[in-house]
Tab-separated table of C-alpha atoms (C1' of nucleotides) in Angstrom:
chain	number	residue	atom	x	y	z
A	1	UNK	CA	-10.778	10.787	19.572
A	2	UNK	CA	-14.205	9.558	19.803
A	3	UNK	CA	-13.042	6.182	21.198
A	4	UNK	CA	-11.634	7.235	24.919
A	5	UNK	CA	-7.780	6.063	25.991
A	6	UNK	CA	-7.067	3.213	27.224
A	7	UNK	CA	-5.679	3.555	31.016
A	8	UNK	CA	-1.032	3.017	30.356
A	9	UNK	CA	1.374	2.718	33.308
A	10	UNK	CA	4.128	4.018	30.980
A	11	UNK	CA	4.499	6.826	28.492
A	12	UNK	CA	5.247	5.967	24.738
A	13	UNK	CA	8.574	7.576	25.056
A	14	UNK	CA	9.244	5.066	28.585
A	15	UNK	CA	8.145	2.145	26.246
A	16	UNK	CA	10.308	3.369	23.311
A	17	UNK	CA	13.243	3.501	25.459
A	18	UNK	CA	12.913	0.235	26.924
A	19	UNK	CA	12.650	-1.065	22.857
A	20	UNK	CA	15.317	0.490	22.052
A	21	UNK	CA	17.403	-1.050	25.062
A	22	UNK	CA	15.880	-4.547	24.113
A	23	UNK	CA	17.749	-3.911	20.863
A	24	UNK	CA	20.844	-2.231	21.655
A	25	UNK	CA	19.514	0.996	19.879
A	26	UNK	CA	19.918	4.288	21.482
A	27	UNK	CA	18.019	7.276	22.670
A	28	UNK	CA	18.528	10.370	20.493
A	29	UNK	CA	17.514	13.726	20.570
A	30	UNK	CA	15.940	13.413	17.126
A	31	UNK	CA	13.684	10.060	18.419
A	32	UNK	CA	12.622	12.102	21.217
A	33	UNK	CA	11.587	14.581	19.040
A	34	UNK	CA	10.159	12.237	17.219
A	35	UNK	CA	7.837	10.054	19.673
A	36	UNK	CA	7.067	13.079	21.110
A	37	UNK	CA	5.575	14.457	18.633
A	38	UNK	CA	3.856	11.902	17.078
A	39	UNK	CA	2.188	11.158	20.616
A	40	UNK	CA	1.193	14.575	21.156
A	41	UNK	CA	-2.540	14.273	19.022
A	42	UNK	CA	-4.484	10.553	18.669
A	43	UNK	CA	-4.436	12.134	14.740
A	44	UNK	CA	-3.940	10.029	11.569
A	45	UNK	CA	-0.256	10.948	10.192
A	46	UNK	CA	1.516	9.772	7.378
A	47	UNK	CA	5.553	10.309	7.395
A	48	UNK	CA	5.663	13.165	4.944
A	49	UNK	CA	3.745	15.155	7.375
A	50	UNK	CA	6.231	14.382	9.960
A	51	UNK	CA	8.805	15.142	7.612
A	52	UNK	CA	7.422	18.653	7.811
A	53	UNK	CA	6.330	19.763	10.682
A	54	UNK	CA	9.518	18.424	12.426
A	55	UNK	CA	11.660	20.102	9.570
A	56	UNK	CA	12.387	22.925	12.144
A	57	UNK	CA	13.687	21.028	14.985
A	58	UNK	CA	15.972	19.754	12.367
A	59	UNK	CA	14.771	16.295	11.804
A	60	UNK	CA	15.781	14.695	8.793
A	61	UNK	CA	13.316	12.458	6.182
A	62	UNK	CA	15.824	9.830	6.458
A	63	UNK	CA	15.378	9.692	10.295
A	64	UNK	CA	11.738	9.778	10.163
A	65	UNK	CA	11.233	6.549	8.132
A	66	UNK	CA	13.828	5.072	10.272
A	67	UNK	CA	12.071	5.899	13.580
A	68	UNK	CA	9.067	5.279	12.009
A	69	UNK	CA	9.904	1.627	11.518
A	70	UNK	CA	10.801	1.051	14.656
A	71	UNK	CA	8.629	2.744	16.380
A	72	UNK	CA	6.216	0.067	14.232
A	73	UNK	CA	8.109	-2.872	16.026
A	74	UNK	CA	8.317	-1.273	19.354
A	75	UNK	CA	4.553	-1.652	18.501
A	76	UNK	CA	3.953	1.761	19.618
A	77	UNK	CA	2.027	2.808	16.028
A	78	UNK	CA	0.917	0.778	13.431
A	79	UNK	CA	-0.313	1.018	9.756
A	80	UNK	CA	-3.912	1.301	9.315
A	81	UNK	CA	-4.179	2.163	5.548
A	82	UNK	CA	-3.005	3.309	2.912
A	83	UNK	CA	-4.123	6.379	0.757
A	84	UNK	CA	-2.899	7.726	-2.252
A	85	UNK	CA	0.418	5.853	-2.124
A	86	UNK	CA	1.695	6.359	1.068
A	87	UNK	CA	1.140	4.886	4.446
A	88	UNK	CA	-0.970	6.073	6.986
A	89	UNK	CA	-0.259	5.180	10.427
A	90	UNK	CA	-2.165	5.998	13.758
A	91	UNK	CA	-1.133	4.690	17.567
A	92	UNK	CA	-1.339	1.729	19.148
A	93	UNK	CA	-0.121	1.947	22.376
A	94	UNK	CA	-2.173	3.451	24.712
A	95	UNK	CA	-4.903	3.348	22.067
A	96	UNK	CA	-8.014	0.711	21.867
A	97	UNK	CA	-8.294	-1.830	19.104
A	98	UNK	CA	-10.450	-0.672	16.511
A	99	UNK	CA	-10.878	-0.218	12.506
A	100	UNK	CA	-11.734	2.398	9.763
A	101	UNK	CA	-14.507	3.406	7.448
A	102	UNK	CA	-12.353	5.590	4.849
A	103	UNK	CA	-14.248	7.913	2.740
A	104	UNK	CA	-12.851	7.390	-1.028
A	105	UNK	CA	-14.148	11.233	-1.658
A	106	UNK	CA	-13.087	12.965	0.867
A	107	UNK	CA	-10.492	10.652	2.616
A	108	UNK	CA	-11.633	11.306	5.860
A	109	UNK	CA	-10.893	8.090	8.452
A	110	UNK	CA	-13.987	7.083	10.791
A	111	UNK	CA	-12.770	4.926	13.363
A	112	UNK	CA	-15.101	2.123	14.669
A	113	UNK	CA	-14.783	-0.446	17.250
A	114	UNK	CA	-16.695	-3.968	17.492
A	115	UNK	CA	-15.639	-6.286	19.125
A	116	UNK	CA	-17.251	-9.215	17.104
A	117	UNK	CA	-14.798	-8.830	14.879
A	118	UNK	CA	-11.965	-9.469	16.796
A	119	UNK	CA	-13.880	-12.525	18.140
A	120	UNK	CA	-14.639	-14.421	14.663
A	121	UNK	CA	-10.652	-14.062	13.586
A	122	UNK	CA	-9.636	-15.233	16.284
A	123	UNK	CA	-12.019	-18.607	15.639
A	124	UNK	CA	-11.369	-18.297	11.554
A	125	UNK	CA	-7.280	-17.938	12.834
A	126	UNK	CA	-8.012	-21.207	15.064
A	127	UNK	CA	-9.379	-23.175	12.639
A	128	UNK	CA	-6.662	-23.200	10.172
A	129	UNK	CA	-3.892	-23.385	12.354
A	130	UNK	CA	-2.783	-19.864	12.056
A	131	UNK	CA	-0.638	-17.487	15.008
A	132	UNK	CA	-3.071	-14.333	14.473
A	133	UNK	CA	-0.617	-11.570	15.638
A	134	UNK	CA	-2.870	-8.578	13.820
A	135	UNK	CA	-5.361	-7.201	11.247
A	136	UNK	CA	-5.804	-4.178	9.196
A	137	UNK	CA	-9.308	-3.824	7.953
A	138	UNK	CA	-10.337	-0.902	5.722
A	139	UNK	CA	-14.022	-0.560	4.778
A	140	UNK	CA	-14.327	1.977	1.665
A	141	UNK	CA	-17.282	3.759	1.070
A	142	UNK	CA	-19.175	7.138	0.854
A	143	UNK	CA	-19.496	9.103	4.418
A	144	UNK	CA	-22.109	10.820	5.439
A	145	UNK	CA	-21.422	13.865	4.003
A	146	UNK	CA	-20.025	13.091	0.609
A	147	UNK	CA	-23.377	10.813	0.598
A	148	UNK	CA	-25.924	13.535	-0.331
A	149	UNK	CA	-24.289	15.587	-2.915
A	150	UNK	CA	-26.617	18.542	-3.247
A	151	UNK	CA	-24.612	20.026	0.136
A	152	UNK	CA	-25.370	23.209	-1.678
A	153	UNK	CA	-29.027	23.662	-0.969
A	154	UNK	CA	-29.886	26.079	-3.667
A	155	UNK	CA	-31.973	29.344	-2.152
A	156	UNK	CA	-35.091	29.183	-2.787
A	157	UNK	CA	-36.415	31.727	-5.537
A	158	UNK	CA	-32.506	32.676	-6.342
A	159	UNK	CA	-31.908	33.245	-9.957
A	160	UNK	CA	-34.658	32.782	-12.561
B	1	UNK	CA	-9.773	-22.630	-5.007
B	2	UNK	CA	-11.094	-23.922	-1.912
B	3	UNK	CA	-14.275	-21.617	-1.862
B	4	UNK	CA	-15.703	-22.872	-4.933
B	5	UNK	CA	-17.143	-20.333	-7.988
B	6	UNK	CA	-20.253	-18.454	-8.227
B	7	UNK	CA	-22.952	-19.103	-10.686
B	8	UNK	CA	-22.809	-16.109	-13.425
B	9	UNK	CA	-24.293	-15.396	-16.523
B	10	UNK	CA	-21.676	-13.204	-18.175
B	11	UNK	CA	-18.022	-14.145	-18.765
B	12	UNK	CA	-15.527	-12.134	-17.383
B	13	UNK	CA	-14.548	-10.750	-21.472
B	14	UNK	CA	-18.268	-9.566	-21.714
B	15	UNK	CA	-18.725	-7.913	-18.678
B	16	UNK	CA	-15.687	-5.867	-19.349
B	17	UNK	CA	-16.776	-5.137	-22.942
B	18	UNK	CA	-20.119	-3.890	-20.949
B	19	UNK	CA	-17.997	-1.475	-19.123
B	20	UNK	CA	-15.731	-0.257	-21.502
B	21	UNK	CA	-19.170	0.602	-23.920
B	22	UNK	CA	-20.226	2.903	-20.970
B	23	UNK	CA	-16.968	4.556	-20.870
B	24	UNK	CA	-16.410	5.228	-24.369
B	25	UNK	CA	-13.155	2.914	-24.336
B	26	UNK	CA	-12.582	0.148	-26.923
B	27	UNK	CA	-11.692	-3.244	-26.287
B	28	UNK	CA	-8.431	-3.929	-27.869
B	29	UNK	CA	-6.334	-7.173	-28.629
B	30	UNK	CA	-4.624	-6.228	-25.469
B	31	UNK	CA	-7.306	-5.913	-23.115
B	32	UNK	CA	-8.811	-9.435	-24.217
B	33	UNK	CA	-5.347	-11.097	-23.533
B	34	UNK	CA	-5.030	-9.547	-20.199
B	35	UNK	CA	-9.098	-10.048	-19.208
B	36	UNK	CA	-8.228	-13.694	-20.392
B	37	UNK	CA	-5.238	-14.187	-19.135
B	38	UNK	CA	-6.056	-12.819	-15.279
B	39	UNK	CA	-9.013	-15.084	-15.484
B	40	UNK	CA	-7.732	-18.032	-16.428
B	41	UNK	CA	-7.019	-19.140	-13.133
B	42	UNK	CA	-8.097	-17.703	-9.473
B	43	UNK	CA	-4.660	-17.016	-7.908
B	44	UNK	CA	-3.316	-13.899	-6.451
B	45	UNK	CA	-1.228	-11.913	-9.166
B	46	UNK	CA	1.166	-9.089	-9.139
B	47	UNK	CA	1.379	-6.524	-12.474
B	48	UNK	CA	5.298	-7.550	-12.652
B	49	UNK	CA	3.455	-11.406	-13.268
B	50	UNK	CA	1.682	-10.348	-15.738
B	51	UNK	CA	4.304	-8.227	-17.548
B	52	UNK	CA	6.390	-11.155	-17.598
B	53	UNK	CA	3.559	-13.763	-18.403
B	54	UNK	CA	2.389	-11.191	-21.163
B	55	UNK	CA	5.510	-10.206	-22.540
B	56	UNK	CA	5.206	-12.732	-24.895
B	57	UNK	CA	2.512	-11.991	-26.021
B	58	UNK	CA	3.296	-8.409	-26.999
B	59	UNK	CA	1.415	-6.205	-24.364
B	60	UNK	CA	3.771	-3.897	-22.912
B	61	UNK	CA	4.281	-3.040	-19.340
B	62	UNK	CA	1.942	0.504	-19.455
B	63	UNK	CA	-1.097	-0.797	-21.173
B	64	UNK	CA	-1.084	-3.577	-18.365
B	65	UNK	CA	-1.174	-0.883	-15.501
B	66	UNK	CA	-3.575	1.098	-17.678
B	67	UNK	CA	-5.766	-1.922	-18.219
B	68	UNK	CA	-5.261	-3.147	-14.137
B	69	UNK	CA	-7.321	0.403	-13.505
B	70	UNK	CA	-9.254	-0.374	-16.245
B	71	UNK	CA	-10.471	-4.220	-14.622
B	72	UNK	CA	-10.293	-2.565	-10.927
B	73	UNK	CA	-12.564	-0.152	-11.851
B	74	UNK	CA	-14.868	-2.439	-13.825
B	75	UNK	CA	-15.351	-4.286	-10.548
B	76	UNK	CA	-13.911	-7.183	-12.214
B	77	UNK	CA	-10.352	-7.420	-9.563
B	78	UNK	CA	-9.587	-6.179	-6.380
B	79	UNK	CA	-6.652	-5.332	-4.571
B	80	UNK	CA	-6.460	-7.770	-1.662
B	81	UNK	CA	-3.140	-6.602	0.074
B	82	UNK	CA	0.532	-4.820	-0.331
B	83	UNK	CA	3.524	-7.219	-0.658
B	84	UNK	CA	6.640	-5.867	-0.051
B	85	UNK	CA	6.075	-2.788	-2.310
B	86	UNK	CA	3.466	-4.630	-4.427
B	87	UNK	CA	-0.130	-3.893	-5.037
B	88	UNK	CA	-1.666	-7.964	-4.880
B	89	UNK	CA	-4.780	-8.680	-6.983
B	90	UNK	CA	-7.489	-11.542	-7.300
B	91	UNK	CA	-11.279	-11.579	-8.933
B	92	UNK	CA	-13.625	-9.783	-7.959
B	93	UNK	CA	-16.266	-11.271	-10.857
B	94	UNK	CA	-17.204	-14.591	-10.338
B	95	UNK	CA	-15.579	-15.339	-7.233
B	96	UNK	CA	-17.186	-15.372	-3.634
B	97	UNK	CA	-16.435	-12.844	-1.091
B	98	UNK	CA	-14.211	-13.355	1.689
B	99	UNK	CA	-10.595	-12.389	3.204
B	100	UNK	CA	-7.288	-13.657	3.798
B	101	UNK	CA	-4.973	-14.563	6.540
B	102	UNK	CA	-1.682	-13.598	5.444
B	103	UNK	CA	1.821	-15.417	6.445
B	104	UNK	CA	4.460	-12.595	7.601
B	105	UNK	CA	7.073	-15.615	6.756
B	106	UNK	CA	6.233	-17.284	3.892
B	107	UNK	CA	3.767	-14.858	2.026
B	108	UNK	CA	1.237	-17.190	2.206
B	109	UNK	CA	-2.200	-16.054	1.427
B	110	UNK	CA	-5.056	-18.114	3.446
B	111	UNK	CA	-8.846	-17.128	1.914
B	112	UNK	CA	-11.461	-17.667	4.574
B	113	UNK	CA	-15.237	-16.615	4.619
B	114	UNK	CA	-17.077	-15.601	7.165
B	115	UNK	CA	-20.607	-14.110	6.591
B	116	UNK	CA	-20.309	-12.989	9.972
B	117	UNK	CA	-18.250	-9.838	9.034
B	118	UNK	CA	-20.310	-8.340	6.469
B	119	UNK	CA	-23.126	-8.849	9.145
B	120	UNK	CA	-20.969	-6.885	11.301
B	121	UNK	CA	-19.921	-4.108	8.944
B	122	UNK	CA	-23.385	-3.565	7.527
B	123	UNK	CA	-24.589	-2.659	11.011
B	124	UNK	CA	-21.376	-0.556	11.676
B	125	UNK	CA	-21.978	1.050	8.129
B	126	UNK	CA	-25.768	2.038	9.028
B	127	UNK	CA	-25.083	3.412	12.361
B	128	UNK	CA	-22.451	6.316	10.903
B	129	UNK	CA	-24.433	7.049	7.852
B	130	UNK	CA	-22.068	5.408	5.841
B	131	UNK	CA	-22.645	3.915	2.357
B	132	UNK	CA	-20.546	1.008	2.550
B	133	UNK	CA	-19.078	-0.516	-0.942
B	134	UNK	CA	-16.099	-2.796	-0.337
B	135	UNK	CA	-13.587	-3.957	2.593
B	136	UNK	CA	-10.163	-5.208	2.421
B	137	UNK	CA	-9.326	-7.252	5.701
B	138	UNK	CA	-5.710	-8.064	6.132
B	139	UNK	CA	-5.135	-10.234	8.959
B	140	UNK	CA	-1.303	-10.927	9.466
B	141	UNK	CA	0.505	-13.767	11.408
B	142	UNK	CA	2.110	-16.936	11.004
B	143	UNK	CA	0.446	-19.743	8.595
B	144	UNK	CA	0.703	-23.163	10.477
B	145	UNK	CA	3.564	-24.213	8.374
B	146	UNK	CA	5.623	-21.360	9.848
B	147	UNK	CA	4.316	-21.815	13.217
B	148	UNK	CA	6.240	-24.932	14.063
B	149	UNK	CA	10.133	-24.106	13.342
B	150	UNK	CA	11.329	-27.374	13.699
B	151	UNK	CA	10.156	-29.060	10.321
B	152	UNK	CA	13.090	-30.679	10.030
B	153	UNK	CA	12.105	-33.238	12.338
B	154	UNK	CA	15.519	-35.584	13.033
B	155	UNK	CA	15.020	-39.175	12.652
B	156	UNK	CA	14.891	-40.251	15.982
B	157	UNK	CA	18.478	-42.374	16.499
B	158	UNK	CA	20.392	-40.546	14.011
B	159	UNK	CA	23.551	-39.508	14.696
B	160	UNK	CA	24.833	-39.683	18.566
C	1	DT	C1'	36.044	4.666	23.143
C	2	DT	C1'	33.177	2.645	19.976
C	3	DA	C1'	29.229	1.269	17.991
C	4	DA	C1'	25.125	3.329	16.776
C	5	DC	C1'	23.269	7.572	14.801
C	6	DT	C1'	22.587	11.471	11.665
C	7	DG	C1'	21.999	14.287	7.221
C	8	DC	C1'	22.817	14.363	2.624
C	9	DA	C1'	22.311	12.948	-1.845
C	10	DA	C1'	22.022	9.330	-4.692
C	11	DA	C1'	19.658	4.968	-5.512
C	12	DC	C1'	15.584	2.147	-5.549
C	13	DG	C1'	11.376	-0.315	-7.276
C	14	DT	C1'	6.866	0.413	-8.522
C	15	DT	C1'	3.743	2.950	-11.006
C	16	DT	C1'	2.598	6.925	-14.071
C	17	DT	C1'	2.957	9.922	-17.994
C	18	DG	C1'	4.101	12.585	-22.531
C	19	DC	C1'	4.508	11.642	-26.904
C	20	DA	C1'	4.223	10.117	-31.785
C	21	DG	C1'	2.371	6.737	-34.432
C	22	DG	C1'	-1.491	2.968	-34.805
C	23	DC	C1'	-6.089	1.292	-34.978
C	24	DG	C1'	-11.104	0.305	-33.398
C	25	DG	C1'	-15.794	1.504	-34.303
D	1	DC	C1'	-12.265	9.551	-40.054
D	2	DC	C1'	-12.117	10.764	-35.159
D	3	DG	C1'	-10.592	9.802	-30.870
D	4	DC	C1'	-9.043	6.272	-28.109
D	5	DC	C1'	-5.036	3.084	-27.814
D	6	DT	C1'	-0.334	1.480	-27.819
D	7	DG	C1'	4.869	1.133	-26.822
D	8	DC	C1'	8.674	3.533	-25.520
D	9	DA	C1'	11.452	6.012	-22.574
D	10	DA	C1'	11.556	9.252	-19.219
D	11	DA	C1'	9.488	10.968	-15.098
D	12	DA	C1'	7.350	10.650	-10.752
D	13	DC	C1'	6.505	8.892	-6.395
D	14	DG	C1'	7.340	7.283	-1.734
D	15	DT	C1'	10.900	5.036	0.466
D	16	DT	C1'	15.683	3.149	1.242
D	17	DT	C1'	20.628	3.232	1.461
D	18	DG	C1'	25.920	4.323	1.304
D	19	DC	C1'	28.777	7.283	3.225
D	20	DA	C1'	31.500	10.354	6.217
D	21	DG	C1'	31.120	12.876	10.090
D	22	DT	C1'	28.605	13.004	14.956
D	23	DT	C1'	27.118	11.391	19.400
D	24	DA	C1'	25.074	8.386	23.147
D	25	DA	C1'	26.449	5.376	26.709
DNA sequence: TTAACTGCAAACGTTTTGCAGGCGG
DNA sequence: CCGCCTGCAAAACGTTTGCAGTTAA
């Protein structure tokens, strides 16, 4: 998206693999599938979206939340929020470090990156003795479009 | 707790009275208990807490999720983070902002404050047109407790 | 060969809802 | 009084799990 890649010496599905050897898991066709998939757009997903689209290359829904958890601790995607009541994940290999503005209209995510951020946790994580290993910040709000409501400039001399 | 109170004019009861007026909704024996109750001290709280607390009390287990909405919306608690498959709460009213480290061991939640972010997010805000109204900033690790495994420090010339 | 994997359906834990009677303003 | 409120039990929701057959290594 609007944030550029970040330059990776190994594909997600290399780094999966190499996981899932770490762990004494195993390669499948169905978390090929899978990574594959999920790796093939920089897009938001949440798992019952997964659940569909991969429906046809017979994929199960009990299969996706399992890959999807350890795809989480192969730390190749992560949770960035949560809407409705499911969880919304995005990647994070091969992906810069950054955070959302999320629309409460229209739900749309607006990824930002500052790296000030990152700079006073790791000072506030310092100071009280605490092993920072991640963050998840979610700034809620009104986008730009949802801002001005009257998106339906009436014609002039319409009606009346 | 360790970020002290803010000064305010209206307790927690009348503010919420305020808001229900401009909805239309009544305050109700069971909406002071639970106002009173969640504000009688500033720690995190779950809905099953309160069911239990409340229970007692005679306020039933849907009028507290109704009246959680209710206080939420009122801008009188917050969610502040997902345990396990819990929604946590904590003030809103009367209580400074700020965020919270938060032990993947122990559960821990560490408040910290640092003006430095809302600094950060107001410019971040402005420069995509965004009307900013509220964060939630997770940041997950290990509390110093946790850090150290060895807490059972052996005596030195124990055994041996 | 064997331990990990899969799909299915049933189970789970939290939160929500329909309803019939109760009560605040 | 009217319309919002309550408790109850059942439903809904996303997610997890037990199981028996399947498959990677």
């Amino acid at each position: 998206m609007s944030l550029g890649e970040v330059e990776v010496s190994v594909t997600p599905e290399e780094k999966f693999r190499e996981f899932l050897q770490t762990k004494n898991l195993r390669m499948t066709r169905e978390r090929a599938t899978i990574v594959e998939h999920v790796f093939s757009s920089h897009e938001h997903f949440e798992a019952e979206q997964l659940i569909q689209q991969l429906a046809e290359q017979r994929v199960s829904r009990s299969t996706i939340y399992r890959t999807l958890k350890h795809l989480e601790e192969a730390g190749l995607i992560r949770k960035v929020a949560r809407q409705d009541a499911r969880d919304v994940f995005e990647h994070d290999y091969g992906y810069p470090q950054h955070d959302h503005l999320i629309c409460k209209k229209c739900g749309t995510l607006i990824e930002f990156h500052q790296e000030k951020i990152a700079e006073v946790l790791t000072g506030v994580a310092r100071d009280h003795g605490f092993r920072m290993e991640g963050h998840r910040l979610e700034v809620f709000g009104l986008c730009d479009n949802c801002c001005r409501p009257p998106k339906t400039r009436p014609k002039k001399l319409n009606l009346l």
